[in-house]
PDB file of C-alpha atoms in Angstrom:
ATOM      1  CA  MET V  10      11.093 -24.453 -11.886  1.00 36.00           C
ATOM      2  CA  ARG V  11       8.607 -27.347 -11.095  1.00 37.00           C
ATOM      3  CA  GLY V  12       6.301 -28.922 -13.733  1.00 41.00           C
ATOM      4  CA  GLY V  13       3.261 -27.060 -13.694  1.00 46.00           C
ATOM      5  CA  GLY V  14       4.827 -23.690 -14.125  1.00 47.00           C
ATOM      6  CA  ASN V  15       6.792 -24.033 -17.044  1.00 49.00           C
ATOM      7  CA  GLN V  16       4.251 -23.552 -19.905  1.00 55.00           C
ATOM      8  CA  ARG V  17       4.096 -20.137 -21.166  1.00 58.00           C
ATOM      9  CA  GLU V  18       1.853 -18.144 -23.212  1.00 58.00           C
ATOM     10  CA  ALA V  19       3.184 -15.041 -25.295  1.00 54.00           C
ATOM     11  CA  VAL V  20       0.514 -12.339 -25.144  1.00 55.00           C
ATOM     12  CA  SER V  21       1.466  -8.752 -26.163  1.00 60.00           C
ATOM     13  CA  ALA V  22      -1.292  -6.991 -24.248  1.00 74.00           C
ATOM     14  CA  ASP V  23      -4.186  -8.322 -22.330  1.00 94.00           C
ATOM     15  CA  PRO V  24      -6.730  -5.647 -20.961  1.00 96.00           C
ATOM     16  CA  TYR V  25      -7.402  -7.561 -17.897  1.00 98.00           C
ATOM     17  CA  MET V  26      -3.669  -8.224 -17.104  1.00 98.00           C
ATOM     18  CA  LEU V  27      -2.868  -4.544 -18.028  1.00 97.00           C
ATOM     19  CA  GLN V  28      -5.589  -3.697 -15.030  1.00 98.00           C
ATOM     20  CA  ALA V  29      -3.838  -6.277 -12.494  1.00 98.00           C
ATOM     21  CA  LEU V  30      -0.206  -4.621 -13.409  1.00 98.00           C
ATOM     22  CA  SER V  31      -1.945  -1.210 -12.678  1.00 98.00           C
ATOM     23  CA  GLU V  32      -3.523  -2.349  -9.198  1.00 98.00           C
ATOM     24  CA  GLY V  33      -0.070  -3.876  -8.530  1.00 98.00           C
ATOM     25  CA  ARG V  34       1.774  -0.278  -8.685  1.00 97.00           C
ATOM     26  CA  ARG V  35      -0.814   1.150  -6.036  1.00 97.00           C
ATOM     27  CA  ALA V  36       0.725  -1.251  -3.426  1.00 97.00           C
ATOM     28  CA  LEU V  37       3.740   0.922  -3.482  1.00 96.00           C
ATOM     29  CA  PRO V  38       5.505   1.607  -1.226  1.00 95.00           C
ATOM     30  CA  ALA V  39       3.547   0.426   1.691  1.00 96.00           C
ATOM     31  CA  CYS V  40       3.925  -3.105   0.475  1.00 94.00           C
ATOM     32  CA  LEU V  41       7.584  -3.375   0.768  1.00 92.00           C
ATOM     33  CA  PRO V  42       9.526  -5.445   1.049  1.00 90.00           C
ATOM     34  CA  ASN V  43       7.060  -7.913  -0.294  1.00 89.00           C
ATOM     35  CA  PRO V  44       6.383  -7.323  -4.468  1.00 94.00           C
ATOM     36  CA  PRO V  45       3.935  -4.976  -5.516  1.00 97.00           C
ATOM     37  CA  VAL V  46       1.310  -7.676  -6.685  1.00 97.00           C
ATOM     38  CA  GLY V  47      -1.879  -7.043  -8.302  1.00 98.00           C
ATOM     39  CA  CYS V  48      -5.040  -8.771  -8.959  1.00 98.00           C
ATOM     40  CA  VAL V  49      -8.227  -8.781 -10.773  1.00 98.00           C
ATOM     41  CA  ILE V  50     -11.317 -11.089 -10.774  1.00 98.00           C
ATOM     42  CA  VAL V  51     -13.377 -10.957 -13.961  1.00 97.00           C
ATOM     43  CA  GLN V  52     -16.975 -12.137 -14.517  1.00 96.00           C
ATOM     44  CA  SER V  53     -19.094 -11.585 -17.690  1.00 95.00           C
ATOM     45  CA  GLY V  54     -16.418  -9.421 -19.032  1.00 95.00           C
ATOM     46  CA  ALA V  55     -16.386  -6.862 -16.074  1.00 96.00           C
ATOM     47  CA  ILE V  56     -13.929  -6.605 -13.406  1.00 97.00           C
ATOM     48  CA  ILE V  57     -15.717  -7.533 -10.207  1.00 97.00           C
ATOM     49  CA  GLY V  58     -12.937  -7.298  -7.492  1.00 97.00           C
ATOM     50  CA  ARG V  59      -9.675  -5.692  -7.318  1.00 98.00           C
ATOM     51  CA  GLY V  60      -6.708  -6.381  -4.938  1.00 98.00           C
ATOM     52  CA  HIS V  61      -2.899  -5.474  -4.261  1.00 98.00           C
ATOM     53  CA  THR V  62      -0.408  -6.437  -1.772  1.00 96.00           C
ATOM     54  CA  GLN V  63      -0.852  -5.071   1.416  1.00 96.00           C
ATOM     55  CA  PRO V  64       2.008  -4.186   4.226  1.00 96.00           C
ATOM     56  CA  PRO V  65       3.781  -7.090   5.449  1.00 92.00           C
ATOM     57  CA  GLY V  66       1.535  -9.581   7.192  1.00 89.00           C
ATOM     58  CA  GLY V  67      -1.535  -7.954   5.479  1.00 93.00           C
ATOM     59  CA  PRO V  68      -3.525  -9.787   2.717  1.00 95.00           C
ATOM     60  CA  HIS V  69      -2.184 -10.570  -0.638  1.00 95.00           C
ATOM     61  CA  ALA V  70      -3.481  -9.375  -3.759  1.00 97.00           C
ATOM     62  CA  GLU V  71      -5.632 -12.257  -4.624  1.00 97.00           C
ATOM     63  CA  ILE V  72      -7.277 -12.286  -1.032  1.00 96.00           C
ATOM     64  CA  GLY V  73      -8.222  -8.426  -1.506  1.00 97.00           C
ATOM     65  CA  ALA V  74      -9.591  -9.186  -4.924  1.00 98.00           C
ATOM     66  CA  LEU V  75     -11.580 -12.584  -3.789  1.00 97.00           C
ATOM     67  CA  ALA V  76     -12.870 -10.002  -0.547  1.00 96.00           C
ATOM     68  CA  ALA V  77     -14.037  -7.390  -2.914  1.00 97.00           C
ATOM     69  CA  SER V  78     -15.869  -9.978  -5.078  1.00 96.00           C
ATOM     70  CA  GLN V  79     -19.735 -11.008  -4.495  1.00 86.00           C
ATOM     71  CA  GLY V  80     -21.498 -13.851  -5.239  1.00 91.00           C
ATOM     72  CA  ASP V  81     -20.661 -17.178  -7.113  1.00 95.00           C
ATOM     73  CA  LEU V  82     -17.184 -17.111  -8.716  1.00 95.00           C
ATOM     74  CA  ALA V  83     -17.293 -20.255 -10.752  1.00 93.00           C
ATOM     75  CA  ASP V  84     -17.697 -18.678 -13.914  1.00 95.00           C
ATOM     76  CA  ALA V  85     -15.147 -16.050 -12.949  1.00 97.00           C
ATOM     77  CA  ILE V  86     -11.237 -15.661 -14.214  1.00 97.00           C
ATOM     78  CA  LEU V  87      -8.670 -14.193 -11.850  1.00 98.00           C
ATOM     79  CA  TYR V  88      -5.595 -12.309 -13.313  1.00 98.00           C
ATOM     80  CA  VAL V  89      -2.565 -11.902 -11.076  1.00 98.00           C
ATOM     81  CA  THR V  90       0.801 -10.505 -11.816  1.00 98.00           C
ATOM     82  CA  LEU V  91       2.504 -13.067  -9.523  1.00 97.00           C
ATOM     83  CA  GLU V  92       1.922 -16.695  -9.052  1.00 96.00           C
ATOM     84  CA  PRO V  93      -0.542 -17.316  -6.050  1.00 96.00           C
ATOM     85  CA  CYS V  94       1.700 -18.577  -2.864  1.00 92.00           C
ATOM     86  CA  SER V  95       0.941 -22.352  -2.023  1.00 91.00           C
ATOM     87  CA  PHE V  96       2.302 -22.294   1.518  1.00 85.00           C
ATOM     88  CA  HIS V  97       1.439 -20.757   4.810  1.00 82.00           C
ATOM     89  CA  GLY V  98       3.790 -17.900   6.035  1.00 78.00           C
ATOM     90  CA  ARG V  99       2.542 -15.187   7.967  1.00 81.00           C
ATOM     91  CA  THR V 100      -0.459 -15.068   5.842  1.00 82.00           C
ATOM     92  CA  PRO V 101      -2.586 -18.053   4.348  1.00 87.00           C
ATOM     93  CA  SER V 102      -2.204 -19.888   1.194  1.00 90.00           C
ATOM     94  CA  CYS V 103      -3.448 -17.674  -1.878  1.00 95.00           C
ATOM     95  CA  ALA V 104      -3.757 -21.083  -3.911  1.00 96.00           C
ATOM     96  CA  GLU V 105      -5.912 -22.465  -1.071  1.00 96.00           C
ATOM     97  CA  ALA V 106      -8.302 -19.529  -0.882  1.00 96.00           C
ATOM     98  CA  ILE V 107      -8.620 -19.531  -4.995  1.00 97.00           C
ATOM     99  CA  ILE V 108      -9.518 -23.010  -4.867  1.00 97.00           C
ATOM    100  CA  ALA V 109     -12.001 -22.490  -1.957  1.00 96.00           C
ATOM    101  CA  SER V 110     -13.616 -19.569  -4.232  1.00 96.00           C
ATOM    102  CA  ARG V 111     -14.347 -22.118  -6.935  1.00 94.00           C
ATOM    103  CA  LEU V 112     -12.967 -20.029  -9.869  1.00 95.00           C
ATOM    104  CA  ARG V 113     -12.631 -21.708 -13.188  1.00 93.00           C
ATOM    105  CA  GLN V 114      -9.508 -20.083 -14.369  1.00 97.00           C
ATOM    106  CA  VAL V 115      -6.599 -18.403 -13.190  1.00 98.00           C
ATOM    107  CA  VAL V 116      -4.240 -16.243 -15.473  1.00 98.00           C
ATOM    108  CA  VAL V 117      -0.837 -15.623 -13.910  1.00 97.00           C
ATOM    109  CA  ALA V 118       1.965 -13.254 -15.466  1.00 97.00           C
ATOM    110  CA  ILE V 119       5.036 -14.859 -13.808  1.00 96.00           C
ATOM    111  CA  VAL V 120       5.887 -17.857 -11.773  1.00 95.00           C
ATOM    112  CA  ASP V 121       7.154 -16.868  -8.253  1.00 92.00           C
ATOM    113  CA  PRO V 122      11.025 -17.467  -7.967  1.00 91.00           C
ATOM    114  CA  ASP V 123      10.670 -18.087  -4.466  1.00 86.00           C
ATOM    115  CA  PRO V 124      11.747 -21.620  -3.732  1.00 86.00           C
ATOM    116  CA  ARG V 125       9.023 -22.302  -1.478  1.00 85.00           C
ATOM    117  CA  ASN V 126       6.842 -21.703  -4.489  1.00 87.00           C
ATOM    118  CA  ASN V 127       8.118 -21.698  -7.777  1.00 90.00           C
ATOM    119  CA  GLY V 128       5.664 -23.573  -9.801  1.00 95.00           C
ATOM    120  CA  ALA V 129       3.790 -25.101  -6.629  1.00 94.00           C
ATOM    121  CA  GLY V 130       0.873 -22.596  -6.578  1.00 96.00           C
ATOM    122  CA  ILE V 131       0.043 -23.348 -10.151  1.00 97.00           C
ATOM    123  CA  ASN V 132       0.448 -26.972  -9.790  1.00 97.00           C
ATOM    124  CA  LYS V 133      -2.041 -26.894  -6.526  1.00 97.00           C
ATOM    125  CA  LEU V 134      -4.531 -24.757  -8.811  1.00 97.00           C
ATOM    126  CA  ARG V 135      -4.315 -27.219 -11.606  1.00 97.00           C
ATOM    127  CA  SER V 136      -4.769 -30.401  -9.458  1.00 97.00           C
ATOM    128  CA  ALA V 137      -7.992 -28.793  -8.220  1.00 97.00           C
ATOM    129  CA  GLY V 138      -9.388 -28.743 -11.585  1.00 96.00           C
ATOM    130  CA  ILE V 139      -8.624 -25.105 -12.419  1.00 97.00           C
ATOM    131  CA  ASP V 140      -7.469 -24.009 -15.862  1.00 97.00           C
ATOM    132  CA  VAL V 141      -4.103 -21.845 -15.268  1.00 97.00           C
ATOM    133  CA  ARG V 142      -2.654 -19.937 -17.986  1.00 97.00           C
ATOM    134  CA  VAL V 143       1.068 -18.617 -17.246  1.00 97.00           C
ATOM    135  CA  GLY V 144       2.988 -16.259 -18.980  1.00 96.00           C
ATOM    136  CA  ILE V 145       0.447 -13.420 -19.761  1.00 96.00           C
ATOM    137  CA  MET V 146       2.286 -10.453 -20.111  1.00 96.00           C
ATOM    138  CA  GLU V 147       5.283 -11.529 -18.400  1.00 95.00           C
ATOM    139  CA  GLY V 148       7.623  -8.960 -19.636  1.00 94.00           C
ATOM    140  CA  GLU V 149       5.709  -6.151 -18.356  1.00 95.00           C
ATOM    141  CA  ALA V 150       5.074  -8.041 -15.246  1.00 96.00           C
ATOM    142  CA  ARG V 151       8.772  -8.719 -14.847  1.00 94.00           C
ATOM    143  CA  THR V 152       9.645  -4.685 -15.417  1.00 94.00           C
ATOM    144  CA  ASP V 153       7.293  -4.139 -12.439  1.00 95.00           C
ATOM    145  CA  LEU V 154       8.247  -6.867  -9.926  1.00 94.00           C
ATOM    146  CA  GLY V 155      11.672  -7.796 -10.894  1.00 90.00           C
ATOM    147  CA  PRO V 156      13.302  -5.177  -8.634  1.00 89.00           C
ATOM    148  CA  TYR V 157      11.186  -6.200  -5.706  1.00 89.00           C
ATOM    149  CA  LEU V 158      11.705  -9.992  -6.270  1.00 87.00           C
ATOM    150  CA  ASN V 159      15.541  -9.497  -5.809  1.00 74.00           C
ATOM    151  CA  LEU V 160      15.450  -7.525  -2.876  1.00 60.00           C
ATOM    152  CA  PRO V 161      17.629  -8.671  -0.062  1.00 63.00           C
ATOM    153  CA  ALA V 162      14.823  -9.132   2.266  1.00 60.00           C
ATOM    154  CA  ASN V 163      13.076 -11.380  -0.301  1.00 60.00           C
ATOM    155  CA  LYS V 164      16.033 -13.908  -0.383  1.00 57.00           C
ATOM    156  CA  VAL V 165      15.444 -17.110   1.279  1.00 50.00           C
ATOM    157  CA  GLU V 166      17.701 -18.407   4.096  1.00 46.00           C
ATOM    158  CA  PRO V 167      17.555 -21.304   5.737  1.00 38.00           C
ATOM    159  CA  THR V 168      15.318 -20.173   8.615  1.00 34.00           C
ATOM    160  CA  ARG V 169      13.169 -17.394   7.294  1.00 34.00           C
ATOM    161  CA  GLY V 170      10.800 -16.259   4.620  1.00 37.00           C
ATOM    162  CA  GLY V 171      11.437 -15.890   0.958  1.00 41.00           C
ATOM    163  CA  GLY V 172       9.986 -14.172  -2.222  1.00 48.00           C
ATOM    164  CA  ARG V 173       6.872 -12.761  -1.406  1.00 50.00           C
ATOM    165  CA  GLY V 174       8.272 -11.445   2.198  1.00 47.00           C
ATOM    166  CA  GLU V 175       5.044 -13.342   3.658  1.00 47.00           C
TER     167      GLU V 175
END
């Protein structure tokens, strides 16, 4: 794991991450072989945007939640079950979209084990001045996402994609 993704916080239950986990479950089975990632955006204590992984080639959870959110997001917090991707595959970088939205904080349940990411998304967000918390409800997220992160279609090979299927 890269430097930015190794600081974890133990939180037994966070109501917004619970909502993100629930949103991720809505992605199944259409998202496969991509993992069922969920995302919510919270502003002034209310969820203003939700998203989950779409079928391969479609928007990731973060992009769906950003698209559903209205107005200035500078004081909003994004909760996502898997680290935002830092690279452009079949879809653009979610980390870049988050940076462009000017969110103040991102809360991540688990670091993406895809070697193309694996902390790079978190580092990119932090380098842009966004506060990033990692490891919130990590156990629950691993239960939901673990089986899908280990699918053969999500294994990185020298010539094609990886963890998020892209």
